[in-house]
mmCIF file of C-alpha atoms and ligand atoms in Angstrom:
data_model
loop_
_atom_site.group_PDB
_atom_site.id
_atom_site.type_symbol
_atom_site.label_atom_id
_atom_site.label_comp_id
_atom_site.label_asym_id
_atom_site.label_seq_id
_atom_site.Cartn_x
_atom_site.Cartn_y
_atom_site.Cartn_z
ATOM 1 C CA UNK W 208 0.000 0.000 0.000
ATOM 2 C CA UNK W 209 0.627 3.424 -0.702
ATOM 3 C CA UNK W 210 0.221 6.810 0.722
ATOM 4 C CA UNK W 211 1.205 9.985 -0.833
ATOM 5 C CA UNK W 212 1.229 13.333 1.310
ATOM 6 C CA UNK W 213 0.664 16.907 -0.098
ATOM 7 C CA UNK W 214 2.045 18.996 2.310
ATOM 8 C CA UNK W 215 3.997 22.570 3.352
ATOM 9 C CA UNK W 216 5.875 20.460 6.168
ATOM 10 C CA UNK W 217 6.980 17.167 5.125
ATOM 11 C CA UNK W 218 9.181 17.190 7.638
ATOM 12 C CA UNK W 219 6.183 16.254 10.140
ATOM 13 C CA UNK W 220 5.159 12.859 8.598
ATOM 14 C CA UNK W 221 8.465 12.193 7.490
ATOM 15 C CA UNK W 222 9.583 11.823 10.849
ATOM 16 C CA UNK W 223 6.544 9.169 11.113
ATOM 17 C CA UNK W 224 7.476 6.902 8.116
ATOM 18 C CA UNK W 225 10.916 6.879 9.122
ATOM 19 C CA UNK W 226 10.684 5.414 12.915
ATOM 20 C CA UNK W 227 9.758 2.209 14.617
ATOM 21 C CA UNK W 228 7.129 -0.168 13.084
ATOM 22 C CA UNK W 229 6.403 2.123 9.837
ATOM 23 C CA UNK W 230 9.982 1.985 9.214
ATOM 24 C CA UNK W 231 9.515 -1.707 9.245
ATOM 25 C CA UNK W 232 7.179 -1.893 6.860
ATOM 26 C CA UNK W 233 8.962 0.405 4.382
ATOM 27 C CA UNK W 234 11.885 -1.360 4.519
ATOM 28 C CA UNK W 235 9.761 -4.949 4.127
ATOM 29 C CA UNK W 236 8.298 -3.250 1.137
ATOM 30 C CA UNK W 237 5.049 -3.371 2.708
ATOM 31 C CA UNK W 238 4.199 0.015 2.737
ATOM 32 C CA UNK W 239 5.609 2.710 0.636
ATOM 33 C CA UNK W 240 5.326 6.715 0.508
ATOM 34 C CA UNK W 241 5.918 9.520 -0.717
ATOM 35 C CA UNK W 242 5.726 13.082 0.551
ATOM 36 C CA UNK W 243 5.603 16.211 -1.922
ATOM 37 C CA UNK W 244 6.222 19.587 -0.486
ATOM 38 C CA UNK W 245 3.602 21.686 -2.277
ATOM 39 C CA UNK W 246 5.723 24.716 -1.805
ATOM 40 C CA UNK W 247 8.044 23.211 -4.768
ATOM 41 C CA UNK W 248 4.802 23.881 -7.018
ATOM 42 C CA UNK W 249 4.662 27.598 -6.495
ATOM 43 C CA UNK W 250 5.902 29.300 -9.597
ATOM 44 C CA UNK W 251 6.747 33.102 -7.766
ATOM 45 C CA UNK W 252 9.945 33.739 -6.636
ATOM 46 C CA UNK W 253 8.826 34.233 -3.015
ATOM 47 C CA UNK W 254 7.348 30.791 -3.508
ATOM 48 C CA UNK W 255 3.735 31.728 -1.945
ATOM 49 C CA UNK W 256 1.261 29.329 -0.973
ATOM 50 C CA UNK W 257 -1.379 31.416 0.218
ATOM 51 C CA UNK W 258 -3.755 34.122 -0.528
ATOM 52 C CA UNK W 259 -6.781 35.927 0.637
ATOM 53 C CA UNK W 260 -10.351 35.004 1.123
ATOM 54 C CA UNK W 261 -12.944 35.860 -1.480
ATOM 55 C CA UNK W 262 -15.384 38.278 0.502
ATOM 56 C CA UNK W 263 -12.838 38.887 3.379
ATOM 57 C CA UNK W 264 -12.700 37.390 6.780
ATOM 58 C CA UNK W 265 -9.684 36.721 8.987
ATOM 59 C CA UNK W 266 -7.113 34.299 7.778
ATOM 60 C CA UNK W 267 -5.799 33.213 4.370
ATOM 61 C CA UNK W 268 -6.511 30.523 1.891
ATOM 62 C CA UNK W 269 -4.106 27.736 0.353
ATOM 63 C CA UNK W 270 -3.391 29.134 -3.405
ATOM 64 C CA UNK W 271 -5.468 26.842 -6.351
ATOM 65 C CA UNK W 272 -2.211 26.844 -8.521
ATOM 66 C CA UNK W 273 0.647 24.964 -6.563
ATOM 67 C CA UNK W 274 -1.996 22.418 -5.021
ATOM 68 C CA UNK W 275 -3.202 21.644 -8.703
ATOM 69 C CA UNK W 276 0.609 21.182 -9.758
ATOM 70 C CA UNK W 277 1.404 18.978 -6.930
ATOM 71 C CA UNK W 278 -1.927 16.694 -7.536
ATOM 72 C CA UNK W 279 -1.279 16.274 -10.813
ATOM 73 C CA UNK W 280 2.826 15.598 -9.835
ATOM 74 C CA UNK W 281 1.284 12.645 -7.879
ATOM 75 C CA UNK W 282 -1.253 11.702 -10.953
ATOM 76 C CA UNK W 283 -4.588 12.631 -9.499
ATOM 77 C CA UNK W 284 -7.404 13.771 -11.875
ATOM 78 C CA UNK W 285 -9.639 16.059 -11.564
ATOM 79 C CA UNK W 286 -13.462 14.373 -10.957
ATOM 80 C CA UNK W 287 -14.634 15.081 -14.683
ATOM 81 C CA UNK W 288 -14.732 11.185 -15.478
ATOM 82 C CA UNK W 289 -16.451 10.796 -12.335
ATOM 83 C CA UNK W 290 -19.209 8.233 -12.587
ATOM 84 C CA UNK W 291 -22.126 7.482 -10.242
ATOM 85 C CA UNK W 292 -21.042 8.978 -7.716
ATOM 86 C CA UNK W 293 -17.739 6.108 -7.731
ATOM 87 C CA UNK W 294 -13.553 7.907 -7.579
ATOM 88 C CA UNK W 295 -12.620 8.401 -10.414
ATOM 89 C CA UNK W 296 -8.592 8.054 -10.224
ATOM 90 C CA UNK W 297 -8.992 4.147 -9.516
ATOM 91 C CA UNK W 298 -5.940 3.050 -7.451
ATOM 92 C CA UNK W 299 -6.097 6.359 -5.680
ATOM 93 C CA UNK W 300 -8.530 7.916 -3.032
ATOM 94 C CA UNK W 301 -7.699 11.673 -1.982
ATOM 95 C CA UNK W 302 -8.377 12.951 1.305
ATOM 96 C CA UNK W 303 -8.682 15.944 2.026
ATOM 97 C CA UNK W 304 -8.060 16.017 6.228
ATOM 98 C CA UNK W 305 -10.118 19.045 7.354
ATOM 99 C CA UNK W 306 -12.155 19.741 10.618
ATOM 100 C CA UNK W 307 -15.144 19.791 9.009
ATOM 101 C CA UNK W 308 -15.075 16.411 7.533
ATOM 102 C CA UNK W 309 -15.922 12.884 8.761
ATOM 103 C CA UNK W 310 -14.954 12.049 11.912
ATOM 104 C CA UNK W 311 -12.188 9.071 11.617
ATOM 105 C CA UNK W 312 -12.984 5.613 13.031
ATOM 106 C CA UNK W 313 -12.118 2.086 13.231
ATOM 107 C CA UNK W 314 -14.265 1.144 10.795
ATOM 108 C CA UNK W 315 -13.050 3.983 8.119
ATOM 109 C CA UNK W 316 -9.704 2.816 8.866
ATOM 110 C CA UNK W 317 -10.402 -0.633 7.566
ATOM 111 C CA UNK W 318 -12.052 0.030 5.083
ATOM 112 C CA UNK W 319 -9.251 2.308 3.568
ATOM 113 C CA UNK W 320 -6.620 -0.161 4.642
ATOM 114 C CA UNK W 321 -7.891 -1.971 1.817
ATOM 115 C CA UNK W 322 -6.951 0.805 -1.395
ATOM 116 C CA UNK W 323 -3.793 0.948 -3.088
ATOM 117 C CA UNK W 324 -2.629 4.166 -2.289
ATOM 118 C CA UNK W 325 -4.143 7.483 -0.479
ATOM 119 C CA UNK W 326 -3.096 10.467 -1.101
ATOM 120 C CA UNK W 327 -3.681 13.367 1.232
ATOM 121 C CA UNK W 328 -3.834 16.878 1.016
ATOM 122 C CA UNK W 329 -2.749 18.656 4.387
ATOM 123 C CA UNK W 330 -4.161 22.031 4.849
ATOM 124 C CA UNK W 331 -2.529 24.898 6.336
ATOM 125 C CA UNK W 332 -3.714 28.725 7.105
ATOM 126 C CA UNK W 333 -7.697 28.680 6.998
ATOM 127 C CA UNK W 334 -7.708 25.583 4.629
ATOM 128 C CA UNK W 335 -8.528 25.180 0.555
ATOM 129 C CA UNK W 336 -10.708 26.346 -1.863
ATOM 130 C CA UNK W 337 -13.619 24.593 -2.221
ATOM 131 C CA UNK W 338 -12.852 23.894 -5.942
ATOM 132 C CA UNK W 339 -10.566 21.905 -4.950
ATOM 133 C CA UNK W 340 -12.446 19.783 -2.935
ATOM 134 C CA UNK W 341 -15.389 19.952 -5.608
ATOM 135 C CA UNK W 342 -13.007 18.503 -8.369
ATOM 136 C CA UNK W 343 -10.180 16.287 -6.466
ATOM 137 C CA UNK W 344 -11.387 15.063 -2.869
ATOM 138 C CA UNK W 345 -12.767 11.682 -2.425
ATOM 139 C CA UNK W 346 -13.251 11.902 1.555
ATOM 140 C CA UNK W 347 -12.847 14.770 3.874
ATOM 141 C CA UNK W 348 -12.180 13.501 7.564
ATOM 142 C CA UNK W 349 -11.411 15.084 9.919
ATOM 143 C CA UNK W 350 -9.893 13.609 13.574
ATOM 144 C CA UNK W 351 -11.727 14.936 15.969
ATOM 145 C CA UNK W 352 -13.703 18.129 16.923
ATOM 146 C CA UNK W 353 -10.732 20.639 17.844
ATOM 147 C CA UNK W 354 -8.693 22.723 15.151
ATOM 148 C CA UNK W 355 -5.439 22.332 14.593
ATOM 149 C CA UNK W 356 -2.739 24.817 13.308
ATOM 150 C CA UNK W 357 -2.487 22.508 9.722
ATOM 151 C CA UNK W 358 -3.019 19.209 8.869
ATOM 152 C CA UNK W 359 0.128 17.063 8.675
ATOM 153 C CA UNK W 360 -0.846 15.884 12.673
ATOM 154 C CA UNK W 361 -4.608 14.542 10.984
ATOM 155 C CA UNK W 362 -3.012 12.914 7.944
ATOM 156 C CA UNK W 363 0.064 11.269 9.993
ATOM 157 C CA UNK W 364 -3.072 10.111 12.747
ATOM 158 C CA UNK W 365 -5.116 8.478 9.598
ATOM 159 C CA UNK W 366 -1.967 6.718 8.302
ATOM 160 C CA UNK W 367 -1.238 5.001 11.731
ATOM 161 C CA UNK W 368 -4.687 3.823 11.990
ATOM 162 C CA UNK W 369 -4.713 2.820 8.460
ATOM 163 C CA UNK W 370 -1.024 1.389 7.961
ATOM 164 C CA UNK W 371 -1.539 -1.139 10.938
ATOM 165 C CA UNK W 372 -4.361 -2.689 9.895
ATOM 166 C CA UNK W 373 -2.427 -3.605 6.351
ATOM 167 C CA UNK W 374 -1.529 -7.769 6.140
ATOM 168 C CA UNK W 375 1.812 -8.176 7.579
ATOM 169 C CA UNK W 376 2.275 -5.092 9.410
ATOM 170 C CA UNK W 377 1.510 -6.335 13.015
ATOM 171 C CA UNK W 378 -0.148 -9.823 13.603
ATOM 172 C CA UNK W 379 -4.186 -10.331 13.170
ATOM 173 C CA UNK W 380 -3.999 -11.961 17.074
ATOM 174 C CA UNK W 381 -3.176 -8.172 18.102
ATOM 175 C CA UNK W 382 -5.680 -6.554 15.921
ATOM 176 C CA UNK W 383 -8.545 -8.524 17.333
ATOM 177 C CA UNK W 384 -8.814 -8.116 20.742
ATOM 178 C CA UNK W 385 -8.091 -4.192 20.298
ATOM 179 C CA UNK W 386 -10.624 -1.058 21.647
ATOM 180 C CA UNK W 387 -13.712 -1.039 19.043
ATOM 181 C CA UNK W 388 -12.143 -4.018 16.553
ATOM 182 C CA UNK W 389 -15.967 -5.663 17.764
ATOM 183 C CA UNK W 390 -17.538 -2.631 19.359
ATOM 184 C CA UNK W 391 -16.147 -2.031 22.868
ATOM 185 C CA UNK W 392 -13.200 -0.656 24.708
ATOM 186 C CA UNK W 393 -10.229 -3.026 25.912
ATOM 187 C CA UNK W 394 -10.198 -4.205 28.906
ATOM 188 C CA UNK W 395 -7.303 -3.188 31.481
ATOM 189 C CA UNK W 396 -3.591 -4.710 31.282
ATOM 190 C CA UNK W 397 -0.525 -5.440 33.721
ATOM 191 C CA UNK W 398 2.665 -6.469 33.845
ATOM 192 C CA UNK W 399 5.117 -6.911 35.815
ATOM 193 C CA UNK W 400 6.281 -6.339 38.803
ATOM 194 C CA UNK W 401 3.162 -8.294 40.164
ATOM 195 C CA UNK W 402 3.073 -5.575 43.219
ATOM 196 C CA UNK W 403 3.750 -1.963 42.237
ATOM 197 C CA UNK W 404 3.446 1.231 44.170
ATOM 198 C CA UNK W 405 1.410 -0.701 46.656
ATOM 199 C CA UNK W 406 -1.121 -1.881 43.874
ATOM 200 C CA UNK W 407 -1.144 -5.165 43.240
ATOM 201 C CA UNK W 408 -2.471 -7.211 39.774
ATOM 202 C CA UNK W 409 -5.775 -8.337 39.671
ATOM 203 C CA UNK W 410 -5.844 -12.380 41.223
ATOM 204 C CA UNK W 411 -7.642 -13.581 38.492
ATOM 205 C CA UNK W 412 -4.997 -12.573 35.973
ATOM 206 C CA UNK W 413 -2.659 -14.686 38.202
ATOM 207 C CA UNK W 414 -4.811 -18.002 38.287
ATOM 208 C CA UNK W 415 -3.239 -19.429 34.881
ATOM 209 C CA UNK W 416 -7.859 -20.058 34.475
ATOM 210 C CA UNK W 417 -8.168 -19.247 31.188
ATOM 211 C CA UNK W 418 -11.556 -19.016 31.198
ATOM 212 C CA UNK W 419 -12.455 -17.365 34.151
ATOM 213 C CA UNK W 420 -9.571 -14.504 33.015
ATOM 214 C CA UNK W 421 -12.025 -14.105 29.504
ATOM 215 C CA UNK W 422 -14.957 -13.188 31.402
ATOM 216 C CA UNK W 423 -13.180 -11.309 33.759
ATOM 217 C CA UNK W 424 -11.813 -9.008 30.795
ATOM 218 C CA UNK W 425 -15.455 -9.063 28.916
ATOM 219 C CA UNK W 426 -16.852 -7.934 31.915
ATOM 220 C CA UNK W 427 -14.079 -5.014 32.404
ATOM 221 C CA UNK W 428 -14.323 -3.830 28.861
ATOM 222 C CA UNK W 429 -18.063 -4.208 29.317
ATOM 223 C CA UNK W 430 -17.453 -1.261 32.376
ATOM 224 C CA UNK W 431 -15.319 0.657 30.920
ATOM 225 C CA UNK W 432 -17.429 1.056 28.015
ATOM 226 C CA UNK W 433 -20.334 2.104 29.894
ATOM 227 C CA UNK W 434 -18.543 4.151 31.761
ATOM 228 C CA UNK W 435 -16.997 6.481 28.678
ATOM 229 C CA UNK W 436 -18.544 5.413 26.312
ATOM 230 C CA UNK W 437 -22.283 4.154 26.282
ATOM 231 C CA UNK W 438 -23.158 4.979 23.075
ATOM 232 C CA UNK W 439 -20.750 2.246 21.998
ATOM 233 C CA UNK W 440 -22.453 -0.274 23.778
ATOM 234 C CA UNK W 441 -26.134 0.847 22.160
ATOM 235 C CA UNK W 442 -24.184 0.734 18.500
ATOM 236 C CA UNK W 443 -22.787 -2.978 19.738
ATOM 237 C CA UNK W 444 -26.407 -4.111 20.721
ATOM 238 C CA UNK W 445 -27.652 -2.768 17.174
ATOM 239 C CA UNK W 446 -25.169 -4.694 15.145
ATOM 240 C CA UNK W 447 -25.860 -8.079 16.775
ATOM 241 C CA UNK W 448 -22.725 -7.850 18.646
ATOM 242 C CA UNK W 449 -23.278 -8.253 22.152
ATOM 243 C CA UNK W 450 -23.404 -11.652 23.127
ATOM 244 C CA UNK W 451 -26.325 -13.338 26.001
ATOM 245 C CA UNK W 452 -23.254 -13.553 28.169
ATOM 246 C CA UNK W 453 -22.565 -9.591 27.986
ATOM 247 C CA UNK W 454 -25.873 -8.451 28.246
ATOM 248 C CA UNK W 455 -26.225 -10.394 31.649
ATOM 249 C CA UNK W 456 -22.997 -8.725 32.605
ATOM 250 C CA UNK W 457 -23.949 -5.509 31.547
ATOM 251 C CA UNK W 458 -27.688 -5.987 33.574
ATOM 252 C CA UNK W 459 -25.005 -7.090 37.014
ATOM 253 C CA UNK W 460 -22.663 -3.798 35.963
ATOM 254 C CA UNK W 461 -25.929 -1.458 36.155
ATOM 255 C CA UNK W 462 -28.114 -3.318 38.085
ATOM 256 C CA UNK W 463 -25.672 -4.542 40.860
ATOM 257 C CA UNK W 464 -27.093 -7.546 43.515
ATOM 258 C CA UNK W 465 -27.113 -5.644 46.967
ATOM 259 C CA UNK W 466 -25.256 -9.513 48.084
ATOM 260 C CA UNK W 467 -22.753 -9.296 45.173
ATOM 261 C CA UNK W 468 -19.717 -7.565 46.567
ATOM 262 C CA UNK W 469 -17.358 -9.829 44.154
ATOM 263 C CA UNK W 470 -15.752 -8.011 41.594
ATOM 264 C CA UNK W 471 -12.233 -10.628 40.816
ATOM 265 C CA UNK W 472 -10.221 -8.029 41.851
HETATM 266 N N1 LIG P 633 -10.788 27.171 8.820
HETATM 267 C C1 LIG P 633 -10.824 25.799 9.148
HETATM 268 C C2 LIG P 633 -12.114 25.460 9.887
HETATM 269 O O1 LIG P 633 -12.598 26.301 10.639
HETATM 270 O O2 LIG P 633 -12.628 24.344 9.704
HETATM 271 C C3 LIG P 633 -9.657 25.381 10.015
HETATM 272 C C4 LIG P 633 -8.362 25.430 9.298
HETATM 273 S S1 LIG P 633 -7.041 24.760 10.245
HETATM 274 C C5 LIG P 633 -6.424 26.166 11.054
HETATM 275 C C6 LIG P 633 -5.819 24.419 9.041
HETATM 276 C C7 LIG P 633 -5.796 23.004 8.512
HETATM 277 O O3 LIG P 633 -5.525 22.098 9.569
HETATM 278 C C8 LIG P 633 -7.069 22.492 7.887
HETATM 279 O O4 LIG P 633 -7.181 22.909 6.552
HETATM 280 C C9 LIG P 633 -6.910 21.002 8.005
HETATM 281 O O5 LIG P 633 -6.174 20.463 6.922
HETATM 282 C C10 LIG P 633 -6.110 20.834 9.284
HETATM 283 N N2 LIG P 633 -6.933 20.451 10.451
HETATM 284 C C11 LIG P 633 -7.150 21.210 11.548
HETATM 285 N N3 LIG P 633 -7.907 20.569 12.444
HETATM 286 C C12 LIG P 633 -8.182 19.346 11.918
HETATM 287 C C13 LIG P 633 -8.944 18.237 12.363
HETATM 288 N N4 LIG P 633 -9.589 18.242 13.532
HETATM 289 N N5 LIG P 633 -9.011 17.135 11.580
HETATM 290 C C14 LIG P 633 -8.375 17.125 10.383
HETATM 291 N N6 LIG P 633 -7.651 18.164 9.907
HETATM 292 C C15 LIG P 633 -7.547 19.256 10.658
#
């Protein structure tokens, strides 16, 4: 898999694709990437990249001209052959990583784990014109509701959560038992020392009872998730994925015995 990054500051994901389990990947031929500094597209001598806002406001705007010249460096079309709604540059999706777009998710990360290559377009100052977006973007997503300074951070978070996911990358064991991979939060880890700061591990985790330490861990990821996030456990119920076993749990979590002080802690 691919991914190709438009940006002012390649230095930002750069120092992503070069460290740790990325760098793995690259060097495995598992993942490659490219990063094109959209200020080599600008054709002035003061190489500028921005300019103001049509009907004023505060802020600039990313210029048309050097983003064009760097999308079409990279081989992206504009949407004219679009059809029915499908992308139109066929081993490619563009994202466009904006505050106003999607919001990312584990699901979104799959399912772009599975293209050939993305190619995003970082914004900087007060973002690009919508042109742009109209003729080039497949998906705009954005990472979460705050605003940040440009959008190297965003693209470099999307990559992690897409890059992992690709075969050979990390093992499938890891993947599965991950927050959201089937709806709910993880459950809480240890390791050693057994005693630390006072605190010691949970006894179960210590009985070598393999099954008793799987419902322990349902049960914990079944709290935590109604704890921070509920709404994950109503999505989980809609999509068949809460088992009889974790509904009783979750009716014990919220509905707790007045003679059950056991918890397997
Ligand atoms: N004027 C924009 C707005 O109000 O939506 C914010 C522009 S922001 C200062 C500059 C760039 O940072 C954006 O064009 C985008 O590429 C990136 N960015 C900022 N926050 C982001 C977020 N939460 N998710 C994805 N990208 C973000």
């Amino acid at each position: 898999m691919k991914f190709t990054v438009l940006t002012l500051f390649p230095e930002i994901p750069r120092a992503f694709f070069e460290n740790s389990i990325m760098a793995k990947a690259v060097e495995k031929g598992i993942i490659a990437y490219e990063l094109v500094n959209i200020r080599d597209f600008a054709l002035d001598k003061h190489k500028t990249c921005d300019d103001n806002p049509y009907g004023g406001g505060a802020g600039m705007l990313m210029k048309t001209e050097p983003l064009c010249r760097a999308l079409e460096k990279v081989n992206v079309k504009p949407k004219t052959g679009k059809k029915n709604g499908k992308k139109r540059n066929k081993t490619k999706r563009v994202i466009y990583v904006t505050p106003s777009g999607k919001p990312l998710t584990q699901k979104i990360a799959y399912e772009l784990s599975r293209e050939e290559e993305l190619v995003f377009i970082c914004g900087r100052y007060e973002g690009i014109d919508q042109r742009i977006i109209d003729s080039y973007i497949d998906d705009e997503i954005s990472i979460g509701d705050y605003v940040l300074s440009s959008g190297e951070l965003a693209a470099t978070v999307i990559i992690d959560s897409v890059y992992r996911l690709v075969d050979g990358v990390i093992s499938s064991e890891s993947l599965e038992e991950e927050s959201f991979t089937d709806g709910l939060l993880e459950y809480p880890q240890y390791t050693r020392p057994e005693v630390f700061a006072g605190m010691k591990v949970p006894e179960i985790l210590l009985s070598g009872h393999h099954e008793n330490i799987r419902k322990w861990r349902l049960k914990k990821r079944l709290e935590k998730t109604l704890r921070y996030r509920p709404e994950l456990i109503a999505q989980a119920r809609n999509n068949g994925k809460l088992t009889e076993e974790a509904e009783k749990m979750i009716e014990e979590i919220t509905n707790p015995s007045p003679l059950s002080g056991e918890t397997g802690d």
